[in-house]
Tab-separated table of C-alpha atoms in Angstrom:
chain	number	residue	atom	x	y	z
A	216	MET	CA	0.000	0.000	0.000
A	217	TRP	CA	2.762	2.449	0.933
A	218	ILE	CA	4.783	1.563	-2.140
A	219	ARG	CA	1.880	2.580	-4.363
A	220	GLU	CA	1.569	5.944	-2.579
A	221	ILE	CA	5.306	6.578	-2.836
A	222	LEU	CA	5.320	5.735	-6.554
A	223	LEU	CA	2.338	8.045	-7.141
A	224	ALA	CA	4.116	10.834	-5.244
A	225	ILE	CA	7.266	10.375	-7.302
A	226	ALA	CA	5.290	10.337	-10.560
A	227	GLY	CA	3.325	13.455	-9.567
A	228	LEU	CA	6.460	15.296	-8.487
A	229	SER	CA	8.266	14.351	-11.694
A	230	ALA	CA	5.357	15.495	-13.855
A	231	GLY	CA	5.109	18.756	-11.924
A	232	VAL	CA	8.820	19.445	-12.319
A	233	ALA	CA	8.601	18.756	-16.053
A	234	VAL	CA	5.614	21.065	-16.547
A	235	ALA	CA	7.095	23.845	-14.401
A	236	GLY	CA	10.407	23.582	-16.236
A	237	GLY	CA	8.610	23.865	-19.553
A	238	LEU	CA	6.634	26.899	-18.389
A	239	PHE	CA	9.658	28.771	-17.090
A	240	SER	CA	11.723	27.941	-20.170
A	241	PHE	CA	8.826	29.311	-22.233
A	242	ILE	CA	8.876	32.523	-20.169
A	243	VAL	CA	12.611	32.845	-20.727
A	244	GLU	CA	12.262	32.043	-24.449
A	245	LEU	CA	9.620	34.730	-24.892
A	246	GLY	CA	12.029	37.158	-23.310
A	247	VAL	CA	9.441	38.652	-20.967
A	248	ILE	CA	11.813	39.084	-18.037
A	249	ALA	CA	14.728	40.298	-20.134
A	250	ASP	CA	12.438	42.734	-21.971
A	251	PHE	CA	11.166	44.195	-18.702
A	252	ALA	CA	14.722	44.543	-17.423
A	253	ASP	CA	15.722	46.264	-20.650
A	254	ARG	CA	12.804	48.688	-20.573
A	255	THR	CA	13.402	49.614	-16.937
A	256	HIS	CA	17.196	49.871	-17.405
A	257	THR	CA	17.820	47.298	-14.675
A	258	GLY	CA	19.626	44.677	-16.741
A	259	ASP	CA	22.029	43.949	-13.903
A	260	LYS	CA	19.145	42.464	-11.884
A	261	VAL	CA	17.921	39.900	-14.456
A	262	CYS	CA	18.986	36.954	-12.281
A	263	PHE	CA	17.013	38.404	-9.363
A	264	TYR	CA	13.939	38.801	-11.569
A	265	GLU	CA	14.234	35.221	-12.807
A	266	ASP	CA	14.578	33.969	-9.222
A	267	CYS	CA	11.466	35.939	-8.235
A	268	ALA	CA	9.503	34.445	-11.141
A	269	ALA	CA	10.578	30.926	-10.163
A	270	LEU	CA	9.782	31.582	-6.496
A	271	GLY	CA	6.367	32.904	-7.460
A	272	GLY	CA	5.674	29.754	-9.431
A	273	ILE	CA	6.794	27.541	-6.556
A	274	LEU	CA	4.733	29.412	-3.973
A	275	GLY	CA	1.728	29.448	-6.280
A	276	ASN	CA	1.976	25.685	-6.692
A	277	LEU	CA	2.291	25.137	-2.956
A	278	VAL	CA	-0.753	27.287	-2.239
A	279	THR	CA	-2.735	25.491	-4.946
A	280	VAL	CA	-1.728	21.942	-4.017
A	281	PHE	CA	-2.065	22.268	-0.251
A	282	HIS	CA	-5.087	24.629	-0.331
A	283	THR	CA	-3.295	27.035	1.953
A	284	GLY	CA	-4.917	30.368	2.550
A	285	ILE	CA	-2.990	33.580	2.848
A	286	PRO	CA	-4.618	35.782	5.517
A	287	ALA	CA	-4.398	39.090	3.680
A	288	GLY	CA	-8.084	40.011	3.566
A	289	LEU	CA	-9.740	42.102	0.882
A	290	PRO	CA	-6.754	44.467	0.340
A	291	GLY	CA	-4.469	41.477	-0.222
A	292	LEU	CA	-6.962	40.032	-2.678
A	293	ALA	CA	-7.059	43.338	-4.573
A	294	VAL	CA	-3.246	43.492	-4.780
A	295	PHE	CA	-3.127	39.850	-5.880
A	296	GLY	CA	-5.737	40.532	-8.554
A	297	ILE	CA	-3.830	43.527	-9.891
A	298	PHE	CA	-0.558	41.605	-10.094
A	299	THR	CA	-2.282	38.608	-11.674
A	300	GLY	CA	-3.877	40.858	-14.276
A	301	ILE	CA	-0.529	42.466	-15.048
A	302	PHE	CA	1.061	39.026	-15.398
A	303	VAL	CA	-1.640	37.722	-17.746
A	304	GLY	CA	-1.604	40.934	-19.763
A	305	CYS	CA	2.165	40.742	-20.150
A	306	TRP	CA	1.874	37.139	-21.317
A	307	ALA	CA	-0.728	38.050	-23.892
A	308	MET	CA	1.286	40.982	-25.192
A	309	ALA	CA	4.509	38.959	-25.267
A	310	LEU	CA	2.861	36.180	-27.253
A	311	ALA	CA	1.301	38.692	-29.631
A	312	GLU	CA	4.656	40.425	-30.045
A	313	ILE	CA	6.481	37.169	-30.752
A	314	LEU	CA	3.888	36.126	-33.304
A	315	ASN	CA	3.895	39.612	-34.872
A	316	VAL	CA	0.124	39.823	-34.555
A	317	PHE	CA	-0.116	43.584	-34.142
A	318	PRO	CA	2.292	44.695	-36.899
A	319	VAL	CA	0.616	42.428	-39.452
A	320	PHE	CA	-2.852	43.568	-38.381
A	321	MET	CA	-1.843	47.237	-38.449
A	322	ARG	CA	-0.368	46.945	-41.935
A	323	ARG	CA	-3.337	45.047	-43.316
A	324	ALA	CA	-5.908	47.384	-41.763
A	325	ARG	CA	-3.813	50.429	-42.751
A	326	ILE	CA	-4.060	52.041	-39.317
A	327	THR	CA	-0.374	52.461	-38.503
A	328	ARG	CA	-0.877	56.147	-37.780
A	329	TYR	CA	-3.148	55.391	-34.802
A	330	LEU	CA	-1.082	52.672	-33.154
A	331	SER	CA	-0.961	54.324	-29.719
A	332	LEU	CA	-4.724	54.911	-29.751
A	333	PHE	CA	-5.269	51.279	-30.723
A	334	ILE	CA	-3.164	50.028	-27.809
A	335	VAL	CA	-4.947	52.319	-25.330
A	336	CYS	CA	-8.333	51.112	-26.593
A	337	LEU	CA	-7.162	47.500	-26.334
A	338	ALA	CA	-6.091	48.026	-22.714
A	339	ALA	CA	-9.315	49.901	-21.848
A	340	GLY	CA	-11.416	47.121	-23.363
A	341	LYS	CA	-9.525	44.480	-21.427
A	342	GLY	CA	-9.969	46.441	-18.207
A	343	LEU	CA	-13.670	47.049	-18.852
A	344	GLY	CA	-14.198	43.384	-19.651
A	345	ALA	CA	-12.453	42.352	-16.425
A	346	CYS	CA	-14.562	44.800	-14.391
A	347	LEU	CA	-17.766	43.512	-15.961
A	348	PHE	CA	-16.726	39.933	-15.342
A	349	PHE	CA	-15.825	40.418	-11.693
A	350	PHE	CA	-18.513	42.876	-10.665
A	351	ARG	CA	-21.432	41.274	-12.525
A	352	GLY	CA	-20.380	37.726	-11.690
A	353	TRP	CA	-20.550	36.197	-15.191
């Protein structure tokens, strides 16, 4: 009986390590962390940023697997939501940038002159959609 549980634990841990390694290598390959360090002129702290991303993934997995609550209340939930939204938005923009979605769309639609307005409208729509989702409960 114990051998089965130990083998299941080893298999689960191995699968989790493989998936987490793939996710973090994908983050590095997209260049999200290096791009942020370049834009903020803090290239000397790239290793620290990568360690923080890995630590965030590890802590997120621990909280998810062990159903541990973090007693931060409503303000902590708001801060968590903001950071999660920033993270997801950065992922979406990084994927779109890698796939050259926006430049191709802008050229085909012939709206290169209004690129900044397009990006602001995209961000406002995403924010409005998130507010509608969370406040209306859809």
